[in-house]
Short mmCIF file of C-alpha atoms in Angstrom, two decimals:
data_model
loop_
_atom_site.label_atom_id
_atom_site.label_comp_id
_atom_site.label_asym_id
_atom_site.label_seq_id
_atom_site.Cartn_x
_atom_site.Cartn_y
_atom_site.Cartn_z
CA UNK A 1 157.31 89.12 -86.82
CA UNK A 2 156.42 86.85 -89.12
CA UNK A 3 159.81 87.84 -91.34
CA UNK A 4 161.84 86.61 -87.90
CA UNK A 5 160.20 83.60 -87.49
CA UNK A 6 160.64 82.57 -91.01
CA UNK A 7 164.32 83.34 -91.13
CA UNK A 8 164.33 81.00 -88.08
CA UNK A 9 162.60 78.77 -89.44
CA UNK A 10 164.97 78.51 -92.08
CA UNK A 11 167.79 78.54 -89.75
CA UNK A 12 167.13 75.48 -88.38
CA UNK A 13 165.58 73.63 -91.31
CA UNK A 14 168.51 74.44 -92.93
CA UNK A 15 170.83 72.33 -91.33
CA UNK A 16 172.99 76.08 -89.68
CA UNK A 17 171.89 76.02 -86.30
CA UNK A 18 173.14 72.10 -85.94
CA UNK A 19 176.47 72.43 -88.48
CA UNK A 20 177.33 75.69 -85.66
CA UNK A 21 176.58 73.19 -82.52
CA UNK A 22 179.12 70.75 -84.85
CA UNK A 23 181.45 73.53 -85.68
CA UNK A 24 182.02 74.47 -81.30
CA UNK A 25 182.47 71.22 -80.54
CA UNK A 26 185.24 71.08 -82.85
CA UNK A 27 186.45 74.17 -81.51
CA UNK A 28 185.64 72.98 -78.19
CA UNK A 29 188.36 69.96 -78.62
CA UNK A 30 191.09 72.89 -80.18
CA UNK A 31 190.89 74.64 -76.92
CA UNK A 32 190.97 71.57 -74.46
CA UNK A 33 193.87 70.26 -75.98
CA UNK A 34 195.83 73.33 -77.17
CA UNK A 35 195.91 72.78 -80.56
CA UNK A 36 196.17 75.51 -83.19
CA UNK A 37 193.00 77.12 -84.50
CA UNK A 38 192.64 75.02 -88.00
CA UNK A 39 190.52 77.31 -90.11
CA UNK A 40 189.70 75.22 -92.88
CA UNK A 41 188.99 71.93 -91.16
CA UNK A 42 186.43 73.77 -88.87
CA UNK A 43 184.87 75.37 -92.09
CA UNK A 44 184.76 71.98 -93.72
CA UNK A 45 183.22 70.18 -90.92
CA UNK A 46 180.80 72.94 -91.05
CA UNK A 47 179.58 72.53 -94.43
CA UNK A 48 179.82 68.98 -94.32
CA UNK A 49 177.39 68.68 -91.20
CA UNK A 50 174.99 71.51 -93.80
CA UNK A 51 175.48 69.05 -96.51
CA UNK A 52 175.32 65.57 -94.53
CA UNK A 53 172.00 66.63 -92.67
CA UNK A 54 170.24 68.07 -95.63
CA UNK A 55 170.89 65.06 -97.39
CA UNK A 56 169.65 62.61 -94.96
CA UNK A 57 166.09 64.69 -94.05
CA UNK A 58 165.51 65.55 -97.78
CA UNK A 59 166.55 63.20 -99.87
CA UNK A 60 163.72 60.70 -99.72
CA UNK A 61 161.36 64.08 -100.18
CA UNK A 62 162.75 65.63 -102.93
CA UNK A 63 163.09 61.71 -104.59
CA UNK A 64 158.81 61.06 -104.10
CA UNK A 65 158.32 64.44 -104.80
CA UNK A 66 160.71 66.23 -106.90
CA UNK A 67 158.20 67.41 -109.93
CA UNK A 68 155.78 68.97 -106.62
CA UNK A 69 158.60 70.89 -104.55
CA UNK A 70 157.42 73.25 -102.73
CA UNK A 71 159.74 77.00 -102.59
CA UNK A 72 161.05 76.36 -99.18
CA UNK A 73 162.29 72.94 -100.14
CA UNK A 74 163.97 74.28 -103.79
CA UNK A 75 165.49 77.07 -101.64
CA UNK A 76 167.17 74.55 -99.26
CA UNK A 77 168.01 72.36 -101.90
CA UNK A 78 170.02 75.17 -103.62
CA UNK A 79 171.15 76.39 -100.79
CA UNK A 80 172.79 72.50 -99.79
CA UNK A 81 174.32 72.58 -103.21
CA UNK A 82 176.01 76.20 -102.30
CA UNK A 83 177.20 74.30 -99.00
CA UNK A 84 178.44 70.92 -100.52
CA UNK A 85 180.73 73.13 -103.15
CA UNK A 86 181.89 75.38 -100.25
CA UNK A 87 182.63 72.01 -98.61
CA UNK A 88 184.59 70.55 -101.63
CA UNK A 89 186.66 73.56 -101.33
CA UNK A 90 187.67 73.47 -97.83
CA UNK A 91 188.95 69.64 -98.18
CA UNK A 92 190.93 70.84 -101.04
CA UNK A 93 192.61 72.93 -98.38
CA UNK A 94 192.90 70.17 -96.22
CA UNK A 95 195.69 67.31 -96.41
CA UNK A 96 194.60 63.84 -98.34
CA UNK A 97 195.18 62.42 -94.20
CA UNK A 98 192.54 64.51 -92.88
CA UNK A 99 190.54 63.44 -95.64
CA UNK A 100 190.84 59.96 -95.58
CA UNK A 101 190.47 60.06 -91.91
CA UNK A 102 186.96 61.65 -92.12
CA UNK A 103 185.92 59.52 -94.57
CA UNK A 104 184.13 56.57 -92.58
CA UNK A 105 182.37 58.94 -90.33
CA UNK A 106 181.07 60.71 -93.66
CA UNK A 107 180.22 56.85 -95.14
CA UNK A 108 178.34 56.31 -91.99
CA UNK A 109 176.50 59.29 -92.55
CA UNK A 110 175.55 58.67 -95.85
CA UNK A 111 174.49 54.95 -94.58
CA UNK A 112 171.86 56.55 -92.37
CA UNK A 113 169.93 57.85 -94.71
CA UNK A 114 170.45 55.33 -98.27
CA UNK A 115 168.72 51.91 -97.52
CA UNK A 116 171.13 49.16 -97.61
CA UNK A 117 169.73 46.54 -94.89
CA UNK A 118 167.12 43.57 -95.61
CA UNK A 119 166.83 44.24 -99.36
CA UNK A 120 167.29 47.62 -99.57
CA UNK A 121 164.40 48.51 -97.71
CA UNK A 122 166.31 49.77 -94.38
CA UNK A 123 168.81 52.17 -93.77
CA UNK A 124 170.71 52.79 -90.10
CA UNK A 125 168.25 55.15 -88.59
CA UNK A 126 164.96 52.62 -89.31
CA UNK A 127 167.04 50.46 -87.10
CA UNK A 128 165.89 52.25 -83.22
CA UNK A 129 169.32 51.73 -80.81
CA UNK A 130 171.13 51.74 -83.87
CA UNK A 131 170.18 54.93 -85.37
CA UNK A 132 171.17 56.73 -81.47
CA UNK A 133 174.51 55.42 -81.47
CA UNK A 134 175.83 55.94 -85.42
CA UNK A 135 174.84 59.97 -84.72
CA UNK A 136 176.64 59.93 -81.46
CA UNK A 137 180.18 58.06 -83.16
CA UNK A 138 179.88 60.60 -85.72
CA UNK A 139 179.77 63.52 -83.63
CA UNK A 140 182.36 62.33 -81.95
CA UNK A 141 184.27 60.94 -84.22
CA UNK A 142 184.41 64.09 -86.51
CA UNK A 143 184.41 66.57 -83.45
CA UNK A 144 187.21 64.89 -80.76
CA UNK A 145 189.45 62.55 -83.07
CA UNK A 146 189.13 64.21 -86.37
CA UNK A 147 190.40 67.65 -85.05
CA UNK A 148 193.37 65.90 -82.62
CA UNK A 149 194.69 63.23 -85.94
CA UNK A 150 194.52 67.02 -88.30
CA UNK A 151 196.68 68.47 -85.97
CA UNK A 152 199.53 65.40 -85.54
CA UNK A 153 198.70 65.49 -81.84
CA UNK A 154 199.32 62.39 -79.53
CA UNK A 155 196.42 60.22 -78.56
CA UNK A 156 196.67 60.75 -75.17
CA UNK A 157 194.77 59.64 -72.28
CA UNK A 158 193.09 62.67 -71.74
CA UNK A 159 192.17 62.33 -75.39
CA UNK A 160 190.30 59.04 -75.75
CA UNK A 161 188.37 60.09 -72.24
CA UNK A 162 187.08 63.26 -74.18
CA UNK A 163 185.98 60.65 -76.84
CA UNK A 164 183.58 59.11 -74.53
CA UNK A 165 181.88 61.78 -72.81
CA UNK A 166 181.53 63.80 -75.99
CA UNK A 167 180.26 60.25 -77.49
CA UNK A 168 177.61 60.12 -74.37
CA UNK A 169 177.52 63.77 -74.63
CA UNK A 170 176.47 63.25 -77.54
CA UNK A 171 173.61 60.60 -76.76
CA UNK A 172 172.33 62.50 -73.98
CA UNK A 173 171.20 65.81 -76.41
CA UNK A 174 169.15 63.45 -78.77
CA UNK A 175 167.32 62.40 -76.00
CA UNK A 176 164.94 64.79 -76.01
CA UNK A 177 164.59 64.28 -79.33
CA UNK A 178 163.86 60.44 -79.09
CA UNK A 179 161.31 61.98 -76.57
CA UNK A 180 159.05 64.26 -78.71
CA UNK A 181 159.56 61.71 -81.44
CA UNK A 182 157.66 59.06 -79.44
CA UNK A 183 154.00 59.79 -80.37
CA UNK A 184 155.06 60.11 -84.58
CA UNK A 185 158.25 56.91 -84.99
CA UNK A 186 156.74 54.32 -85.90
CA UNK A 187 155.92 51.29 -83.90
CA UNK A 188 158.81 48.54 -85.28
CA UNK A 189 161.23 51.48 -84.16
CA UNK A 190 162.41 50.94 -81.05
CA UNK A 191 164.25 54.25 -79.80
CA UNK A 192 165.01 54.37 -76.45
CA UNK A 193 161.46 56.24 -74.54
CA UNK A 194 159.44 53.68 -76.80
CA UNK A 195 161.33 50.78 -75.24
CA UNK A 196 161.38 51.92 -71.70
CA UNK A 197 159.21 55.01 -71.53
CA UNK A 198 160.23 58.40 -71.23
CA UNK A 199 160.38 58.89 -67.37
CA UNK A 200 162.92 55.92 -67.56
CA UNK A 201 164.69 57.78 -70.55
CA UNK A 202 165.47 60.80 -68.53
CA UNK A 203 166.86 58.88 -65.50
CA UNK A 204 169.04 56.95 -68.16
CA UNK A 205 169.90 60.62 -69.24
CA UNK A 206 170.60 61.25 -65.55
CA UNK A 207 173.04 58.44 -65.31
CA UNK A 208 174.66 59.56 -67.93
CA UNK A 209 175.28 63.12 -67.38
CA UNK A 210 176.80 62.09 -63.91
CA UNK A 211 179.84 59.88 -65.87
CA UNK A 212 180.20 63.10 -67.97
CA UNK A 213 180.88 65.17 -65.41
CA UNK A 214 182.96 62.92 -63.55
CA UNK A 215 184.97 62.40 -67.26
CA UNK A 216 185.61 66.22 -66.76
CA UNK A 217 187.76 65.69 -63.77
CA UNK A 218 189.45 62.96 -65.30
CA UNK A 219 189.84 65.03 -68.81
CA UNK A 220 190.96 69.16 -67.81
CA UNK A 221 193.19 70.37 -65.28
CA UNK A 222 191.52 73.51 -66.11
CA UNK A 223 189.53 74.89 -63.29
CA UNK A 224 187.86 77.21 -65.74
CA UNK A 225 186.65 74.65 -68.12
CA UNK A 226 186.07 72.71 -65.48
CA UNK A 227 183.71 75.16 -63.89
CA UNK A 228 181.95 76.21 -67.76
CA UNK A 229 181.34 72.49 -67.67
CA UNK A 230 179.30 72.62 -64.21
CA UNK A 231 177.53 74.96 -65.28
CA UNK A 232 176.70 73.20 -68.46
CA UNK A 233 175.67 70.31 -66.85
CA UNK A 234 173.10 71.98 -64.86
CA UNK A 235 171.38 73.42 -68.53
CA UNK A 236 171.46 69.90 -69.47
CA UNK A 237 169.98 68.85 -66.86
CA UNK A 238 166.84 71.26 -66.71
CA UNK A 239 166.86 70.70 -70.64
CA UNK A 240 166.37 67.10 -69.91
CA UNK A 241 164.14 67.13 -67.07
CA UNK A 242 161.71 69.66 -69.07
CA UNK A 243 161.34 67.39 -72.23
CA UNK A 244 158.06 66.20 -73.22
CA UNK A 245 156.30 64.35 -75.68
CA UNK A 246 154.38 67.70 -76.21
CA UNK A 247 157.23 70.26 -76.48
CA UNK A 248 157.50 72.93 -78.40
CA UNK A 249 158.74 73.68 -81.85
CA UNK A 250 161.67 74.62 -81.15
CA UNK A 251 162.26 72.85 -77.77
CA UNK A 252 164.43 70.43 -79.16
CA UNK A 253 165.75 71.76 -82.45
CA UNK A 254 166.65 75.34 -81.59
CA UNK A 255 167.16 75.25 -77.20
CA UNK A 256 169.15 71.78 -76.77
CA UNK A 257 171.11 71.79 -79.74
CA UNK A 258 172.25 75.32 -78.81
CA UNK A 259 174.09 74.16 -76.05
CA UNK A 260 177.47 73.01 -78.01
CA UNK A 261 177.08 76.87 -79.77
CA UNK A 262 176.34 77.91 -75.29
CA UNK A 263 179.75 75.76 -74.20
CA UNK A 264 181.87 77.47 -76.68
CA UNK A 265 180.87 81.21 -76.16
CA UNK A 266 181.43 81.10 -72.50
CA UNK A 267 184.50 79.22 -72.83
CA UNK A 268 185.85 82.00 -75.17
CA UNK A 269 184.79 84.38 -72.86
CA UNK A 270 187.32 83.05 -70.27
#
């Protein structure tokens, strides 16, 4: 049992879980718009997500405690380096136009962690509302715009609506994290729950979720895809309703982030 818990913690803390979620969203876009499966792109995004997230989460920690890093953190560093090399390998397999299209999203991820505001004391992560917008924009751009552009497909009205839906959906999935972190975030970090309260944050999420459902009926003519999203709607609604400041360790970091993975799994069963 202890081994399983250790493995699960590594799976989450090393960002494999969130990378699978991002990869799932790329595949969902390919399914929705009938794009050919682009394996190098999917794996590039997967390993880039691990590299980027671990850089954001652990760069500051490693810098401050580089001489006394725990074994756990050292393993994650080595794992991240391995994933970075794999990211470079799959980047080599992609056309230059796709990589150039990805650059702005990669740059936003870098600026999310590296201070460059207020005399290099603040990064995008430390600016309350901007934090959630940047993450949602990077996810939407990487998981909708990038696969469509890489496939040289047309940016139709449905694609643009999907970008909007994906942006809103990521914001909704981030709200349980912000609710969880209310008791830990600095007073100066004005996240949505800190500004309007936990209950109003949930209501805000309900409105965005309803908009996502409306957009779904405008995006996909496939009744099976709509039915799956309808089920997803109620799952996310349940997860948002149950979000609390004192939630369990795995509530947001595992169950909430598993939503895109479950979405893809059900679509592939159809």
